Tab-separated table of C-alpha atoms in Angstrom:
chain	number	residue	atom	x	y	z
A	1	MET	CA	68.539	129.901	164.638
A	2	GLU	CA	65.218	131.698	164.331
A	3	LEU	CA	64.872	134.581	166.758
A	4	ARG	CA	61.594	135.100	168.565
A	5	THR	CA	60.610	138.724	169.066
A	6	HIS	CA	58.766	140.310	171.967
A	7	HIS	CA	56.714	143.481	172.133
A	8	GLN	CA	56.500	145.674	175.217
A	9	GLN	CA	55.656	149.362	175.673
A	10	GLY	CA	56.135	150.010	171.956
A	11	TYR	CA	59.487	148.213	171.676
A	12	GLU	CA	60.183	145.175	169.500
A	13	TYR	CA	63.141	143.114	170.648
A	14	VAL	CA	64.795	139.748	171.140
A	15	ASP	CA	65.216	138.528	174.723
A	16	GLU	CA	67.049	135.212	175.120
A	17	GLY	CA	68.721	133.516	178.080
A	18	GLU	CA	69.342	134.495	181.690
A	19	GLY	CA	72.279	136.067	183.467
A	20	PRO	CA	74.315	139.251	182.991
A	21	VAL	CA	72.880	141.433	180.235
A	22	LEU	CA	74.429	141.732	176.776
A	23	LEU	CA	72.669	144.522	174.843
A	24	LEU	CA	73.260	144.190	171.068
A	25	LEU	CA	72.748	147.052	168.605
A	26	HIS	CA	72.511	146.500	164.845
A	27	GLY	CA	73.599	148.829	162.054
A	28	LEU	CA	71.887	151.119	159.554
A	29	PHE	CA	70.802	148.342	157.186
A	30	GLY	CA	70.956	145.731	159.926
A	31	ALA	CA	68.349	143.489	161.472
A	32	LEU	CA	67.861	141.411	164.590
A	33	SER	CA	69.024	138.346	162.660
A	34	ASN	CA	72.509	139.852	162.202
A	35	TRP	CA	73.263	138.745	165.767
A	36	ALA	CA	71.739	135.247	165.561
A	37	GLU	CA	75.051	133.403	166.032
A	38	VAL	CA	75.957	135.543	169.039
A	39	VAL	CA	72.571	134.817	170.612
A	40	ALA	CA	72.980	131.074	170.062
A	41	ALA	CA	76.469	131.044	171.590
A	42	PHE	CA	75.845	133.236	174.635
A	43	ARG	CA	72.259	132.712	175.766
A	44	PRO	CA	73.231	129.727	177.986
A	45	ARG	CA	75.128	132.106	180.321
A	46	TYR	CA	73.822	135.582	179.499
A	47	ARG	CA	70.602	137.452	178.920
A	48	VAL	CA	70.974	138.618	175.331
A	49	LEU	CA	68.790	141.557	174.305
A	50	ILE	CA	68.487	143.086	170.826
A	51	PRO	CA	66.133	146.048	170.350
A	52	LEU	CA	64.923	146.645	166.809
A	53	LEU	CA	66.125	150.183	166.229
A	54	PRO	CA	63.402	152.351	164.605
A	55	ILE	CA	65.658	153.410	161.749
A	56	TYR	CA	62.989	153.292	159.054
A	57	ASP	CA	59.999	154.705	160.914
A	58	MET	CA	61.190	157.080	163.638
A	59	PRO	CA	59.988	160.698	163.337
A	60	LEU	CA	62.108	162.380	160.672
A	61	ALA	CA	63.019	165.239	163.020
A	62	GLN	CA	64.561	162.672	165.405
A	63	ALA	CA	66.267	160.537	162.724
A	64	GLY	CA	69.884	160.639	163.807
A	65	VAL	CA	72.366	159.310	166.317
A	66	PRO	CA	70.957	161.304	169.295
A	67	GLY	CA	67.441	160.064	168.526
A	68	LEU	CA	68.620	156.446	168.444
A	69	VAL	CA	70.506	156.907	171.717
A	70	SER	CA	67.309	158.246	173.297
A	71	TYR	CA	65.495	155.183	171.985
A	72	VAL	CA	68.029	152.859	173.638
A	73	GLU	CA	67.738	154.809	176.886
A	74	GLY	CA	63.954	154.353	176.787
A	75	PHE	CA	64.325	150.664	176.008
A	76	ALA	CA	66.660	150.101	178.968
A	77	ALA	CA	64.227	151.913	181.271
A	78	ALA	CA	61.151	150.102	179.925
A	79	LEU	CA	62.718	146.673	180.495
A	80	GLY	CA	64.139	147.611	183.873
A	81	LEU	CA	67.678	146.627	182.961
A	82	PRO	CA	70.274	146.401	185.739
A	83	PRO	CA	72.342	149.435	186.765
A	84	ALA	CA	75.196	148.425	184.442
A	85	PHE	CA	75.530	146.005	181.532
A	86	THR	CA	77.626	145.166	178.469
A	87	VAL	CA	76.790	146.881	175.162
A	88	LEU	CA	77.781	145.539	171.728
A	89	GLY	CA	77.356	147.439	168.482
A	90	ASN	CA	77.995	146.858	164.794
A	91	SER	CA	78.490	149.740	162.367
A	92	LEU	CA	75.943	152.466	163.251
A	93	GLY	CA	75.026	150.353	166.292
A	94	GLY	CA	78.594	150.793	167.536
A	95	HIS	CA	78.285	154.547	167.121
A	96	VAL	CA	75.050	154.526	169.121
A	97	ALA	CA	76.729	152.360	171.781
A	98	LEU	CA	79.596	154.844	172.109
A	99	VAL	CA	77.317	157.860	172.504
A	100	TYR	CA	75.127	155.894	174.916
A	101	ALA	CA	78.254	155.165	176.995
A	102	LEU	CA	79.284	158.831	176.907
A	103	ASP	CA	75.818	159.984	177.981
A	104	ASN	CA	75.280	157.168	180.525
A	105	PRO	CA	78.740	156.354	181.894
A	106	THR	CA	77.494	154.433	184.945
A	107	ARG	CA	75.227	152.156	182.886
A	108	VAL	CA	77.848	150.621	180.606
A	109	SER	CA	80.241	148.129	182.200
A	110	ARG	CA	81.923	146.938	178.975
A	111	LEU	CA	81.819	147.808	175.269
A	112	VAL	CA	82.267	145.616	172.217
A	113	LEU	CA	82.537	147.374	168.851
A	114	THR	CA	82.746	145.797	165.421
A	115	GLY	CA	82.962	147.864	162.237
A	116	SER	CA	81.787	150.867	164.251
A	117	SER	CA	81.177	154.291	162.811
A	118	GLY	CA	81.988	157.329	164.896
A	119	LEU	CA	85.352	158.207	163.370
A	120	PHE	CA	85.029	157.383	159.675
A	121	GLU	CA	82.850	155.282	157.416
A	122	ASP	CA	82.183	154.813	153.705
A	123	GLY	CA	78.603	153.702	154.233
A	124	MET	CA	77.402	153.190	150.679
A	125	GLY	CA	80.709	153.253	148.858
A	126	GLY	CA	80.584	157.032	148.697
A	127	SER	CA	76.914	157.378	147.711
A	128	PHE	CA	73.455	157.081	149.191
A	129	PRO	CA	70.922	154.399	148.194
A	130	LYS	CA	69.299	154.795	144.790
A	131	ARG	CA	65.584	154.185	144.802
A	132	GLY	CA	64.452	151.458	142.441
A	133	ASP	CA	67.940	150.390	141.322
A	134	TYR	CA	68.196	146.713	142.281
A	135	GLY	CA	71.645	146.276	140.755
A	136	PHE	CA	73.030	149.174	142.782
A	137	VAL	CA	71.578	147.762	146.009
A	138	ARG	CA	72.950	144.278	145.255
A	139	GLU	CA	76.417	145.748	144.637
A	140	ARG	CA	76.345	147.826	147.834
A	141	VAL	CA	75.178	144.899	149.991
A	142	ALA	CA	77.958	142.706	148.575
A	143	TYR	CA	80.390	145.560	149.360
A	144	THR	CA	79.663	144.938	153.055
A	145	PHE	CA	81.231	141.475	153.028
A	146	TYR	CA	84.542	139.930	152.029
A	147	ASP	CA	82.656	137.019	150.448
A	148	PRO	CA	79.896	138.418	148.186
A	149	ALA	CA	78.019	135.120	148.596
A	150	VAL	CA	77.093	136.240	152.114
A	151	ALA	CA	74.925	138.877	150.430
A	152	THR	CA	72.119	136.418	149.737
A	153	LYS	CA	69.199	137.236	147.484
A	154	GLU	CA	66.964	137.318	150.574
A	155	LEU	CA	69.200	139.959	152.178
A	156	VAL	CA	69.400	142.017	148.985
A	157	ASP	CA	65.626	141.781	148.495
A	158	GLU	CA	65.034	142.969	152.063
A	159	ILE	CA	67.243	146.028	151.662
A	160	PHE	CA	65.844	146.747	148.194
A	161	ARG	CA	62.340	146.902	149.694
A	162	VAL	CA	63.598	149.382	152.269
A	163	THR	CA	65.390	151.626	149.771
A	164	ASN	CA	62.385	151.547	147.427
A	165	SER	CA	60.368	153.506	149.993
A	166	ASN	CA	60.753	157.282	149.850
A	167	ALA	CA	59.897	157.682	153.539
A	168	LYS	CA	62.447	155.073	154.621
A	169	CYS	CA	65.132	156.452	152.311
A	170	LEU	CA	64.703	159.919	153.818
A	171	ARG	CA	65.350	158.482	157.272
A	172	ILE	CA	68.332	156.420	156.119
A	173	ILE	CA	69.935	159.511	154.580
A	174	ALA	CA	69.176	161.658	157.652
A	175	ILE	CA	70.700	159.062	159.999
A	176	ALA	CA	73.748	158.492	157.779
A	177	ARG	CA	74.423	162.237	157.629
A	178	SER	CA	73.944	162.525	161.383
A	179	ALA	CA	76.532	159.761	161.904
A	180	GLN	CA	78.997	161.596	159.662
A	181	ARG	CA	78.469	164.833	161.628
A	182	HIS	CA	78.844	163.189	165.047
A	183	ASN	CA	82.574	162.514	164.977
A	184	LEU	CA	83.756	161.276	168.379
A	185	THR	CA	87.514	161.810	168.066
A	186	LYS	CA	87.659	164.370	170.875
A	187	GLU	CA	85.316	162.479	173.214
A	188	LEU	CA	86.474	158.866	173.219
A	189	HIS	CA	89.056	159.480	175.961
A	190	ARG	CA	86.127	159.807	178.393
A	191	ILE	CA	85.075	156.178	177.940
A	192	ALA	CA	86.927	154.358	180.707
A	193	VAL	CA	85.340	150.894	180.509
A	194	PRO	CA	87.054	147.820	179.008
A	195	THR	CA	86.403	147.812	175.265
A	196	LEU	CA	86.864	145.034	172.730
A	197	LEU	CA	87.303	145.985	169.060
A	198	VAL	CA	86.735	143.131	166.596
A	199	TRP	CA	87.394	144.151	162.990
A	200	GLY	CA	87.399	142.509	159.602
A	201	LEU	CA	90.773	142.870	157.903
A	202	ASN	CA	88.902	143.321	154.627
A	203	ASP	CA	86.380	145.872	155.894
A	204	THR	CA	85.920	148.451	153.126
A	205	ILE	CA	83.359	150.577	155.011
A	206	THR	CA	85.322	151.213	158.217
A	207	PRO	CA	88.782	149.998	157.095
A	208	PRO	CA	91.436	148.606	159.495
A	209	PRO	CA	93.119	152.023	160.071
A	210	VAL	CA	89.813	153.120	161.651
A	211	ALA	CA	90.081	150.224	164.108
A	212	HIS	CA	93.620	151.309	165.015
A	213	ASP	CA	92.344	154.854	165.595
A	214	PHE	CA	89.665	153.548	167.954
A	215	ALA	CA	92.289	151.475	169.778
A	216	ARG	CA	94.490	154.563	170.170
A	217	LEU	CA	91.686	156.858	171.368
A	218	LEU	CA	89.821	154.529	173.756
A	219	PRO	CA	91.799	154.255	177.017
A	220	ARG	CA	91.078	150.565	177.749
A	221	ALA	CA	90.666	149.079	174.285
A	222	GLU	CA	92.005	145.842	172.882
A	223	LEU	CA	91.910	145.149	169.155
A	224	ALA	CA	91.439	141.849	167.324
A	225	PHE	CA	91.237	141.262	163.567
A	226	LEU	CA	89.565	138.534	161.532
A	227	ASP	CA	90.992	137.752	158.093
A	228	HIS	CA	88.801	137.209	155.017
A	229	CYS	CA	86.145	139.278	156.747
A	230	GLY	CA	84.329	142.483	155.910
A	231	HIS	CA	82.136	144.913	157.835
A	232	ALA	CA	80.009	142.440	159.828
A	233	PRO	CA	82.328	139.930	161.582
A	234	MET	CA	79.538	138.537	163.795
A	235	MET	CA	77.836	137.374	160.579
A	236	GLU	CA	80.704	136.526	158.245
A	237	ARG	CA	83.141	135.033	160.790
A	238	ALA	CA	80.778	134.168	163.621
A	239	ALA	CA	82.942	131.498	165.258
A	240	GLY	CA	85.999	133.743	165.385
A	241	PHE	CA	83.974	136.701	166.606
A	242	ASN	CA	82.394	134.605	169.362
A	243	ASN	CA	85.783	133.266	170.464
A	244	TYR	CA	87.166	136.781	170.886
A	245	LEU	CA	83.999	137.876	172.678
A	246	ARG	CA	84.017	134.886	175.024
A	247	ARG	CA	87.632	135.491	176.069
A	248	PHE	CA	86.989	139.200	176.604
A	249	LEU	CA	83.913	138.595	178.755
A	250	ARG	CA	85.773	136.074	180.911
A	251	LYS	CA	88.795	138.338	181.318
A	252	THR	CA	86.718	141.384	182.290
A	253	GLU	CA	84.089	139.618	184.406
A	254	PRO	CA	83.474	141.662	187.573
A	255	ARG	CA	84.966	139.881	190.548
A	256	PRO	CA	82.888	139.492	193.712
A	257	ALA	CA	83.991	141.597	196.625
A	258	VAL	CA	86.095	139.764	199.210
A	259	LEU	CA	85.058	140.361	202.803
A	260	ALA	CA	87.916	141.237	205.136
């Protein structure tokens, strides 16, 4: 499906459906379209929001996990989101979701993480993007998925354009280094909300042992794996991802108070 974007108070975002809010956060090289299948599946019963994170154009001094968390806080305030809502994050977006939950514990009712950073990641296969090297970019994009065919020419071209800009590359490197510095091992025990972890069994960026570490450190986590799947399950195994998400949302739906 093609996602229609809105603009309000300096924010660009997707806003589809009505109902309880699902706030979706994309990764370092991600885009709004990464969540298209989730939007299509859940907008009949939920309000699905995806802010475009300012990864490539935020002030360099703010380019890092704390700066992105501040951006999400501003977005939630600007749109007048309800007191508490569900937050989903992929890769860097999962890291931002975790820190947002730590900083705003009353605002997050449930968490869904897939291929999240925050404990360990091998973001570019051990190296940062090389400007002007199309072959390197194509290889690194394919590295994200179990099936290299998912790394379409359109996707590779889009990321090549980003990495061919000095200004954008500086921000990518600053954010990636910030994510590596902000290890959450000692803080995850403070996140008390129900958390779903959906991981690709073939994830080479945040491998399965990372998912098990998250499951061990988060007090109310449940872990599900998808086979033949890499770092972006909501793209590569959308049906399976949505099935896990649907069951989790039903199981953890807040129950109305019963009057005595």
